[in-house]
XYZ file of C-alpha atoms in Angstrom:
569
model
C 1.330 -38.995 -13.535
C -0.506 -38.160 -10.334
C -0.203 -34.574 -9.233
C 1.576 -34.149 -5.901
C -0.680 -32.446 -3.367
C 0.694 -29.830 -0.941
C 1.199 -30.811 2.728
C 2.358 -29.035 5.835
C 4.195 -30.744 8.692
C 5.092 -28.764 11.840
C 8.609 -29.766 12.865
C 8.920 -30.347 16.588
C 10.010 -27.006 18.201
C 10.980 -25.922 14.706
C 9.688 -24.596 11.399
C 6.757 -25.578 9.253
C 7.867 -28.016 6.566
C 5.845 -27.335 3.420
C 5.888 -29.593 0.403
C 4.571 -29.309 -3.148
C 3.086 -25.830 -2.629
C 2.602 -23.925 -5.867
C 0.762 -20.776 -4.797
C 2.588 -18.773 -2.127
C 2.152 -15.007 -1.872
C 2.829 -12.099 0.491
C 0.137 -9.772 1.828
C 0.234 -7.711 -1.323
C -0.561 -10.634 -3.607
C 2.999 -10.808 -4.931
C 4.204 -14.426 -5.632
C 7.015 -15.753 -3.410
C 9.395 -18.262 -4.989
C 8.605 -21.816 -3.935
C 10.659 -25.038 -3.767
C 9.549 -28.638 -3.520
C 10.223 -28.496 0.210
C 10.361 -25.255 2.236
C 10.993 -24.553 5.877
C 8.827 -21.628 6.996
C 9.537 -19.624 10.151
C 7.058 -19.923 13.043
C 9.229 -18.674 15.886
C 8.798 -15.014 14.783
C 12.526 -14.240 14.838
C 13.966 -15.310 11.518
C 15.926 -12.714 9.634
C 14.851 -14.198 6.323
C 11.032 -14.340 6.808
C 8.932 -16.080 5.769
C 11.692 -18.725 5.567
C 13.413 -20.299 8.583
C 17.018 -19.337 9.254
C 17.532 -21.564 12.291
C 16.978 -18.836 14.864
C 14.483 -21.014 16.729
C 17.292 -23.205 18.007
C 18.981 -20.271 19.795
C 15.911 -18.608 21.372
C 14.363 -21.680 23.001
C 11.231 -21.787 20.764
C 8.703 -24.392 21.804
C 5.541 -25.461 20.113
C 3.864 -26.649 23.349
C 0.293 -25.506 23.835
C -0.424 -23.168 26.723
C -2.496 -24.769 29.489
C -4.423 -21.499 30.080
C -5.269 -20.878 26.424
C -8.769 -20.057 25.326
C -10.651 -23.359 25.152
C -10.877 -24.921 21.757
C -14.637 -25.313 21.760
C -17.421 -24.872 19.204
C -20.280 -22.589 20.192
C -23.534 -22.228 18.159
C -25.797 -19.164 17.986
C -29.246 -19.982 16.585
C -31.138 -17.296 14.747
C -34.404 -17.201 12.844
C -32.869 -18.036 9.470
C -29.270 -19.070 10.164
C -27.104 -20.722 12.811
C -23.640 -19.217 13.345
C -20.900 -21.462 14.653
C -17.770 -20.088 16.356
C -14.615 -21.451 17.977
C -12.827 -18.710 19.962
C -9.784 -20.880 20.565
C -8.722 -20.757 16.916
C -9.736 -17.169 16.092
C -6.788 -15.257 14.582
C -8.315 -11.830 15.443
C -8.160 -10.686 11.820
C -11.166 -8.482 12.548
C -13.031 -9.032 9.248
C -16.269 -9.980 11.081
C -16.361 -7.077 13.636
C -15.290 -4.514 10.988
C -17.766 -5.553 8.280
C -20.811 -6.551 10.321
C -20.689 -5.075 13.850
C -24.479 -5.506 14.274
C -23.873 -9.301 14.303
C -20.340 -9.640 15.592
C -20.409 -7.324 18.598
C -17.053 -6.686 20.172
C -17.236 -6.320 23.937
C -20.869 -7.529 24.235
C -22.117 -10.900 25.474
C -23.325 -12.945 23.777
C -20.971 -11.492 21.230
C -22.819 -12.936 18.227
C -26.386 -11.818 17.310
C -27.503 -14.136 14.466
C -30.548 -11.946 13.814
C -28.571 -8.710 13.607
C -28.384 -8.700 9.827
C -29.668 -10.335 6.704
C -28.564 -14.001 6.321
C -26.840 -13.244 2.998
C -24.692 -10.548 4.587
C -23.852 -12.845 7.449
C -22.692 -15.595 5.049
C -20.676 -13.102 3.002
C -18.767 -11.914 6.106
C -18.250 -15.430 7.513
C -16.567 -16.314 4.202
C -14.007 -13.595 4.969
C -12.848 -15.367 8.104
C -9.294 -16.705 7.428
C -9.011 -18.923 10.523
C -11.981 -21.216 10.001
C -13.266 -20.225 13.408
C -16.608 -19.084 11.913
C -19.019 -21.203 9.915
C -22.763 -21.350 9.481
C -25.637 -23.814 9.081
C -28.734 -23.661 6.933
C -31.312 -26.426 6.661
C -29.355 -28.511 9.182
C -26.254 -28.457 6.965
C -23.057 -26.827 8.140
C -21.022 -24.859 5.559
C -17.295 -24.274 6.246
C -15.598 -24.841 2.907
C -15.044 -21.596 1.031
C -11.820 -21.898 -1.028
C -11.040 -24.309 -3.863
C -7.470 -23.343 -4.798
C -4.617 -24.540 -2.557
C -2.578 -21.542 -1.442
C -0.676 -19.949 1.437
C -0.597 -16.210 2.132
C 1.803 -14.451 4.473
C -0.477 -11.934 6.155
C 0.791 -8.506 7.233
C 2.202 -8.816 10.778
C 0.027 -11.863 11.320
C -0.304 -15.609 10.648
C -0.066 -17.738 7.536
C -3.451 -17.995 5.770
C -3.818 -21.560 4.517
C -6.596 -22.253 2.026
C -7.882 -24.858 -0.327
C -7.762 -27.986 1.763
C -3.956 -28.243 2.297
C -3.402 -31.129 4.726
C -1.522 -30.388 7.916
C 0.029 -33.661 9.014
C -0.459 -35.017 12.553
C -2.431 -32.003 13.726
C -5.989 -31.945 15.028
C -7.484 -28.686 13.718
C -10.057 -28.493 16.450
C -13.740 -28.951 17.141
C -15.905 -27.223 14.608
C -12.984 -25.819 12.726
C -12.808 -25.855 8.943
C -10.381 -28.475 7.622
C -10.186 -26.515 4.387
C -8.962 -23.110 5.575
C -7.101 -22.193 8.705
C -4.370 -19.918 10.087
C -0.943 -20.980 11.422
C 1.039 -18.968 13.979
C 3.986 -16.979 12.707
C 4.871 -14.850 15.737
C 5.799 -17.752 17.999
C 3.489 -16.552 20.806
C 0.251 -18.493 20.171
C -1.018 -20.569 23.082
C -2.660 -22.946 20.598
C 0.225 -23.810 18.257
C 0.447 -24.542 15.437
C -2.811 -22.622 15.137
C -2.888 -18.848 15.437
C -4.906 -17.616 18.435
C -4.493 -13.877 17.853
C -1.435 -13.557 20.142
C 0.419 -11.508 17.521
C -1.889 -8.574 18.333
C -0.933 -8.541 22.028
C 2.738 -9.284 21.309
C 2.801 -6.352 18.841
C 4.424 -8.717 16.299
C 6.026 -6.744 13.479
C 7.529 -9.019 10.890
C 8.835 -6.102 8.785
C 6.642 -6.601 5.752
C 9.628 -5.619 3.666
C 11.087 -9.077 4.248
C 8.145 -10.723 2.548
C 8.435 -8.129 -0.219
C 12.071 -9.107 -0.548
C 11.113 -12.786 -0.639
C 8.825 -12.034 -3.574
C 11.623 -10.031 -5.203
C 14.009 -12.938 -5.041
C 11.803 -14.512 -7.639
C 12.715 -11.733 -10.006
C 16.459 -11.651 -9.435
C 17.523 -14.223 -12.039
C 19.093 -11.608 -14.258
C 21.314 -13.543 -16.607
C 22.005 -11.654 -19.895
C 19.959 -12.770 -22.870
C 19.937 -11.991 -26.600
C 16.682 -10.622 -27.858
C 15.625 -10.123 -31.474
C 14.453 -6.570 -31.890
C 14.291 -5.906 -35.640
C 14.458 -7.518 -39.089
C 17.654 -7.020 -41.131
C 16.039 -4.644 -43.557
C 13.755 -2.818 -41.122
C 15.837 0.292 -40.395
C 17.153 2.629 -43.117
C 20.421 4.471 -42.565
C 19.782 7.274 -40.066
C 16.684 5.553 -38.807
C 15.799 4.484 -35.252
C 13.371 2.262 -33.426
C 11.908 2.669 -29.940
C 12.129 -0.475 -27.747
C 10.719 -1.353 -24.339
C 12.488 -4.485 -23.200
C 12.429 -6.060 -19.724
C 11.292 -2.771 -18.122
C 13.940 -0.758 -19.924
C 13.535 1.944 -22.582
C 16.067 1.452 -25.401
C 16.736 3.248 -28.661
C 17.973 1.127 -31.577
C 19.684 3.118 -34.340
C 21.458 2.569 -37.659
C 24.098 5.092 -38.672
C 26.523 4.698 -41.603
C 25.583 1.018 -41.890
C 26.305 0.237 -38.246
C 23.767 -0.691 -35.548
C 23.791 0.631 -32.000
C 21.481 0.595 -29.001
C 21.520 3.022 -26.094
C 19.238 3.743 -23.139
C 16.330 5.952 -24.087
C 16.278 8.286 -21.097
C 18.333 11.505 -21.350
C 20.928 11.852 -18.586
C 20.244 15.623 -18.339
C 16.775 15.685 -16.766
C 15.322 12.348 -17.669
C 13.913 13.561 -20.979
C 12.562 11.179 -23.614
C 15.660 10.768 -25.763
C 13.927 7.717 -27.165
C 11.618 10.161 -29.021
C 14.528 12.088 -30.558
C 15.500 12.171 -34.234
C 18.928 11.400 -35.747
C 20.452 14.203 -37.774
C 24.033 14.187 -39.099
C 24.824 11.143 -36.987
C 23.730 12.775 -33.751
C 20.585 12.266 -31.677
C 19.191 15.052 -29.523
C 16.756 14.932 -26.625
C 13.541 16.658 -27.738
C 13.241 18.454 -24.373
C 16.462 20.534 -24.272
C 18.359 19.430 -27.392
C 21.252 17.774 -25.551
C 23.307 15.665 -28.060
C 24.517 12.075 -27.845
C 26.149 9.500 -30.102
C 23.316 7.055 -31.028
C 25.689 4.099 -31.407
C 27.818 4.484 -28.283
C 25.697 6.642 -25.957
C 28.642 9.055 -25.464
C 27.531 12.550 -24.538
C 28.583 15.178 -27.045
C 28.108 17.890 -24.484
C 28.645 18.074 -20.678
C 26.108 15.417 -19.652
C 26.821 11.915 -18.410
C 27.282 9.234 -21.008
C 24.348 6.839 -21.646
C 24.481 3.077 -21.276
C 25.051 1.221 -24.519
C 24.008 -2.309 -25.313
C 25.751 -4.966 -27.428
C 24.135 -5.375 -30.869
C 24.598 -8.251 -33.335
C 23.421 -8.350 -36.936
C 22.502 -11.952 -37.744
C 21.046 -13.553 -40.817
C 17.566 -13.624 -39.314
C 17.538 -10.180 -37.704
C 19.026 -7.667 -35.317
C 19.669 -8.792 -31.733
C 20.449 -6.909 -28.506
C 22.127 -8.420 -25.474
C 20.216 -7.243 -22.416
C 20.242 -8.060 -18.714
C 16.856 -7.868 -16.968
C 16.661 -4.827 -14.679
C 17.524 -5.703 -11.093
C 14.749 -3.416 -9.944
C 11.903 -5.296 -8.305
C 9.323 -2.784 -9.348
C 9.098 -1.788 -5.670
C 10.263 1.806 -5.739
C 10.299 4.795 -3.366
C 7.085 5.959 -5.033
C 5.403 2.634 -4.326
C 6.354 2.910 -0.667
C 4.827 6.378 -0.528
C 1.680 5.398 -2.461
C 1.012 2.352 -0.222
C 1.575 4.468 2.885
C -1.092 6.916 1.643
C -3.488 3.985 1.180
C -2.665 2.495 4.587
C -3.532 5.895 6.190
C -6.922 5.901 4.485
C -6.279 8.330 1.590
C -8.975 7.630 -1.030
C -8.626 10.549 -3.439
C -5.740 12.210 -5.253
C -6.316 15.347 -7.329
C -3.469 16.227 -9.637
C -1.636 16.797 -12.882
C 1.007 14.531 -14.325
C 4.139 15.862 -16.006
C 7.818 15.141 -16.577
C 8.936 15.606 -12.959
C 6.390 13.328 -11.247
C 6.087 10.367 -13.579
C 7.488 7.838 -11.084
C 4.988 8.803 -8.434
C 2.207 8.918 -11.010
C 2.908 5.312 -11.955
C 2.687 4.176 -8.336
C -0.636 6.006 -7.920
C -1.880 4.423 -11.154
C -1.180 0.933 -9.737
C -3.056 1.779 -6.530
C -6.033 3.011 -8.584
C -5.890 -0.153 -10.659
C -6.133 -2.169 -7.434
C -9.179 -0.154 -6.433
C -7.421 1.346 -3.386
C -7.739 5.008 -4.417
C -9.203 7.282 -7.062
C -6.998 9.623 -9.124
C -8.804 12.725 -10.479
C -6.993 14.682 -13.139
C -7.388 18.502 -13.187
C -6.494 21.236 -15.726
C -4.899 23.613 -13.265
C -3.055 22.846 -10.057
C -5.016 25.480 -8.138
C -8.156 23.392 -8.793
C -6.427 20.400 -7.216
C -5.684 22.302 -4.014
C -9.223 23.693 -3.713
C -10.696 20.242 -4.523
C -8.594 18.699 -1.702
C -9.618 21.411 0.717
C -13.286 21.017 -0.111
C -13.176 17.255 -0.004
C -11.517 17.274 3.399
C -13.978 19.827 4.790
C -16.897 17.635 3.796
C -15.436 14.244 4.636
C -13.127 15.082 7.494
C -10.476 12.918 5.822
C -7.238 14.072 4.154
C -6.880 14.154 0.414
C -3.748 14.619 -1.674
C -3.002 17.214 -4.354
C -0.262 16.182 -6.772
C 1.810 18.342 -9.149
C 5.064 18.665 -11.064
C 7.961 20.888 -10.046
C 8.332 24.629 -10.363
C 5.222 26.621 -11.352
C 3.021 23.519 -11.153
C 3.798 23.351 -7.471
C 3.444 27.008 -6.687
C 0.045 27.087 -8.383
C -1.247 25.176 -5.326
C -0.739 28.075 -2.976
C -4.151 29.779 -2.861
C -6.031 26.513 -2.400
C -3.644 25.337 0.275
C -4.046 28.611 2.154
C -7.816 27.979 2.047
C -7.181 24.620 3.772
C -4.684 26.117 6.212
C -6.997 28.951 7.328
C -9.959 26.555 7.785
C -7.783 24.015 9.548
C -8.424 21.261 7.039
C -6.071 18.270 6.598
C -4.464 18.266 3.147
C -1.284 16.700 1.862
C 0.534 18.224 -1.108
C 2.981 16.067 -3.056
C 5.079 17.970 -5.590
C 7.657 16.851 -8.068
C 11.101 18.446 -8.089
C 14.143 18.419 -10.394
C 16.744 15.736 -9.997
C 18.863 16.043 -6.867
C 22.033 16.607 -8.965
C 20.507 19.931 -10.116
C 19.731 21.362 -6.683
C 21.333 24.760 -6.344
C 22.544 26.093 -9.720
C 19.101 27.249 -10.816
C 18.236 24.703 -13.533
C 14.994 24.528 -15.486
C 11.950 24.632 -13.124
C 14.123 24.493 -10.014
C 12.431 26.441 -7.205
C 13.248 26.240 -3.518
C 9.930 24.523 -2.790
C 10.624 23.931 0.883
C 11.117 27.633 1.430
C 8.193 28.536 -0.862
C 5.767 26.326 1.095
C 7.000 26.922 4.649
C 4.403 29.552 5.468
C 1.430 27.481 4.291
C 2.713 24.006 5.218
C 4.052 23.629 8.770
C 5.345 20.196 7.718
C 7.342 20.449 4.485
C 10.105 17.924 3.759
C 12.278 16.894 0.839
C 12.219 13.145 0.183
C 15.884 12.070 -0.274
C 17.383 8.736 -1.384
C 18.264 7.717 2.146
C 15.036 8.937 3.842
C 12.879 6.452 5.645
C 10.232 6.863 3.002
C 7.320 5.122 4.724
C 8.000 6.920 8.005
C 8.365 10.332 6.346
C 5.025 9.909 4.543
C 3.407 8.713 7.778
C 4.677 11.865 9.522
C 3.217 14.057 6.772
C -0.197 12.411 7.152
C -0.054 12.466 10.939
C 0.758 16.157 10.967
C -2.089 16.918 8.521
C -4.610 14.895 10.496
C -3.659 15.720 14.070
C -2.805 19.398 13.520
C -5.570 19.817 10.936
C -3.244 21.588 8.512
C -1.281 21.304 5.300
C 1.643 18.869 4.979
C 4.011 18.884 2.006
C 6.342 16.279 0.514
C 8.869 17.318 -2.203
C 9.738 14.413 -4.497
C 12.880 14.864 -6.661
C 12.472 13.161 -10.059
C 15.349 10.732 -9.613
C 14.325 9.709 -6.090
C 10.844 8.637 -7.260
C 12.121 5.644 -9.236
C 14.866 4.455 -6.871
C 14.597 0.793 -5.978
C 13.212 0.664 -2.414
C 14.737 -2.738 -1.776
C 13.141 -4.084 1.434
C 11.653 -0.814 2.649
C 8.073 -1.279 3.973
C 5.180 1.184 3.682
C 4.080 3.146 6.742
C 0.915 2.573 8.735
C -1.234 4.536 11.227
C -1.314 1.550 13.605
C -0.847 2.856 17.125
C -0.068 6.383 15.952
C -3.399 8.208 16.293
C -5.426 8.710 19.417
C -9.199 9.106 19.437
C -9.883 12.666 18.273
C -13.333 12.871 19.853
C -13.588 15.269 22.797
C -15.952 14.659 25.734
C -16.666 17.557 28.109
C -16.532 16.921 31.847
C -19.660 16.053 33.780
C -19.480 19.421 35.572
C -19.405 21.282 32.257
C -22.390 19.344 30.901
C -24.389 19.943 34.141
C -23.611 23.699 33.994
C -24.645 23.886 30.360
C -27.981 22.077 31.083
C -28.623 24.422 34.059
C -28.135 27.505 31.876
C -30.295 26.072 29.079
C -33.112 25.421 31.499
C -32.916 28.990 32.796
C -32.944 30.663 29.396
C -36.120 31.951 27.845
C -35.214 32.078 24.140
C -32.326 29.665 23.491
C -30.444 29.682 20.194
C -28.139 26.873 19.092
C -25.024 27.799 17.055
C -23.529 24.750 15.363
C -19.845 24.661 14.439
C -17.968 22.511 11.964
C -16.972 20.020 14.629
C -20.567 18.974 15.126
C -21.138 18.106 11.463
C -21.437 14.362 12.142
C -24.000 14.703 14.946
C -26.724 16.755 13.262
C -29.550 14.320 13.845
C -29.081 14.561 17.607
C -28.673 18.308 17.441
C -31.867 18.760 15.439
C -33.774 16.557 17.867
C -32.398 18.631 20.756
C -33.328 21.870 18.989
C -36.871 20.626 18.409
C -37.246 19.734 22.023
C -36.069 23.231 23.018
C -38.031 24.870 20.186
C -34.770 26.708 19.479
C -33.592 28.056 16.125
C -30.284 26.694 14.748
C -27.574 28.831 13.290
C -24.325 27.628 11.731
C -20.882 29.070 11.547
C -19.488 29.971 8.082
C -17.499 26.774 7.839
C -20.287 24.560 9.153
């Protein structure tokens, strides 16, 4: 049977009709559920992005091309070893070229492409990043503009659909010099060259709320019908024995007591301790952390804690089965929102120690490290984490994160954070905290961390279940960077693993001004006048000049002036 190939047909003044698409992901690489035929939004206003909800009919969306759009025209720039082709009319302004090879792709300069500005291999590598197909190259009189083999569509962050792998778009001329294999399609509704993207989303400040595409991916996971799962053989457990299970993202403890089987959740309701590691004695299982007792068959608390969830168990001829419903959690938690926000703001290093009150956040950081987005460096004492952050930030000028558990683990940061505070160095401290239900009565490792940190961290906030988690993390980073100081986030244990639903991570886009300071012309002239008049000039270099030392040394050599540095510099 012939395999059906994917096709895209733009509906007149309506959505994109997509058929037979198998690979459909959001900007994070998460798969979005597909159907044989899908209607994808291209008016920019759907409440169920990336899918169409009919809003285009009520807002007057039109797919007419703008008469004053950038001309759809192929230009060629011939160099010594390569010819670069460009079509500005279909550029989606993704910025991969100008960001990765500014010596060749020169923003604000005409001609904007210098084909001899870099090695041909580097030029080809960067051209292959172009999602729109606007860029291609020729070698030996042969143009190369096919880069992707697998048919797929990607919903880019606040931008167009990336279409790759030769997906046919019906009744549409893709343009002179454009790749027929990969291209971008407008999602904001503002392009003057529809259905192609022309970068208008940048000027329209299109914000699709990335959480909607996260939610679209999550819908793929929400088929949570109960199912029976075999978990043990009939003779596997002796009386009084137990077995640890990890099923469908849930920790479960299977037990056999007085000939009966039972299964309960493996996380203690007291402080999230590992009940799953407990031992059954006299028909009772106790959490190894604090000894709180529970019935291993029913999950009923034998103390003052909340009862635990129990699962149905059946003993069949071929084994022991548990009835379990897949967790509704998408895997997108509050901690994931915070971790992705850190990455979006440019955090590259986290120094810390993992323990019982920061495991949720630790898992989110682990995933980011696995993706290559940041590096986690474990330490043996929290004070070392704070000093490492301070030193890293002084050298790099970028914020780092120190990460600890609650109580004494958090307070061990103090001396290192004071070092950062006194030297005006951007550092973010993220500390665990006890569950919110234990705030106040003075439970194990509960310390008023906000009060404890208020003198060293001008920005110190508790992350609560209903906080805007991406925004709160962004504010912490902005305060650290702009004020060059310490910012502090307090993460209660239970909040870390809450399902974040459709919450999106924060971003620095539009939130930071250029921090470089330029003196007035009058001040520069006065300084030069005084320098010319002096007989034995001395240059004192401060920390703020650390990135301009080549120019300072050249200036000092011209003046024949010695150079001194401040303590911090």
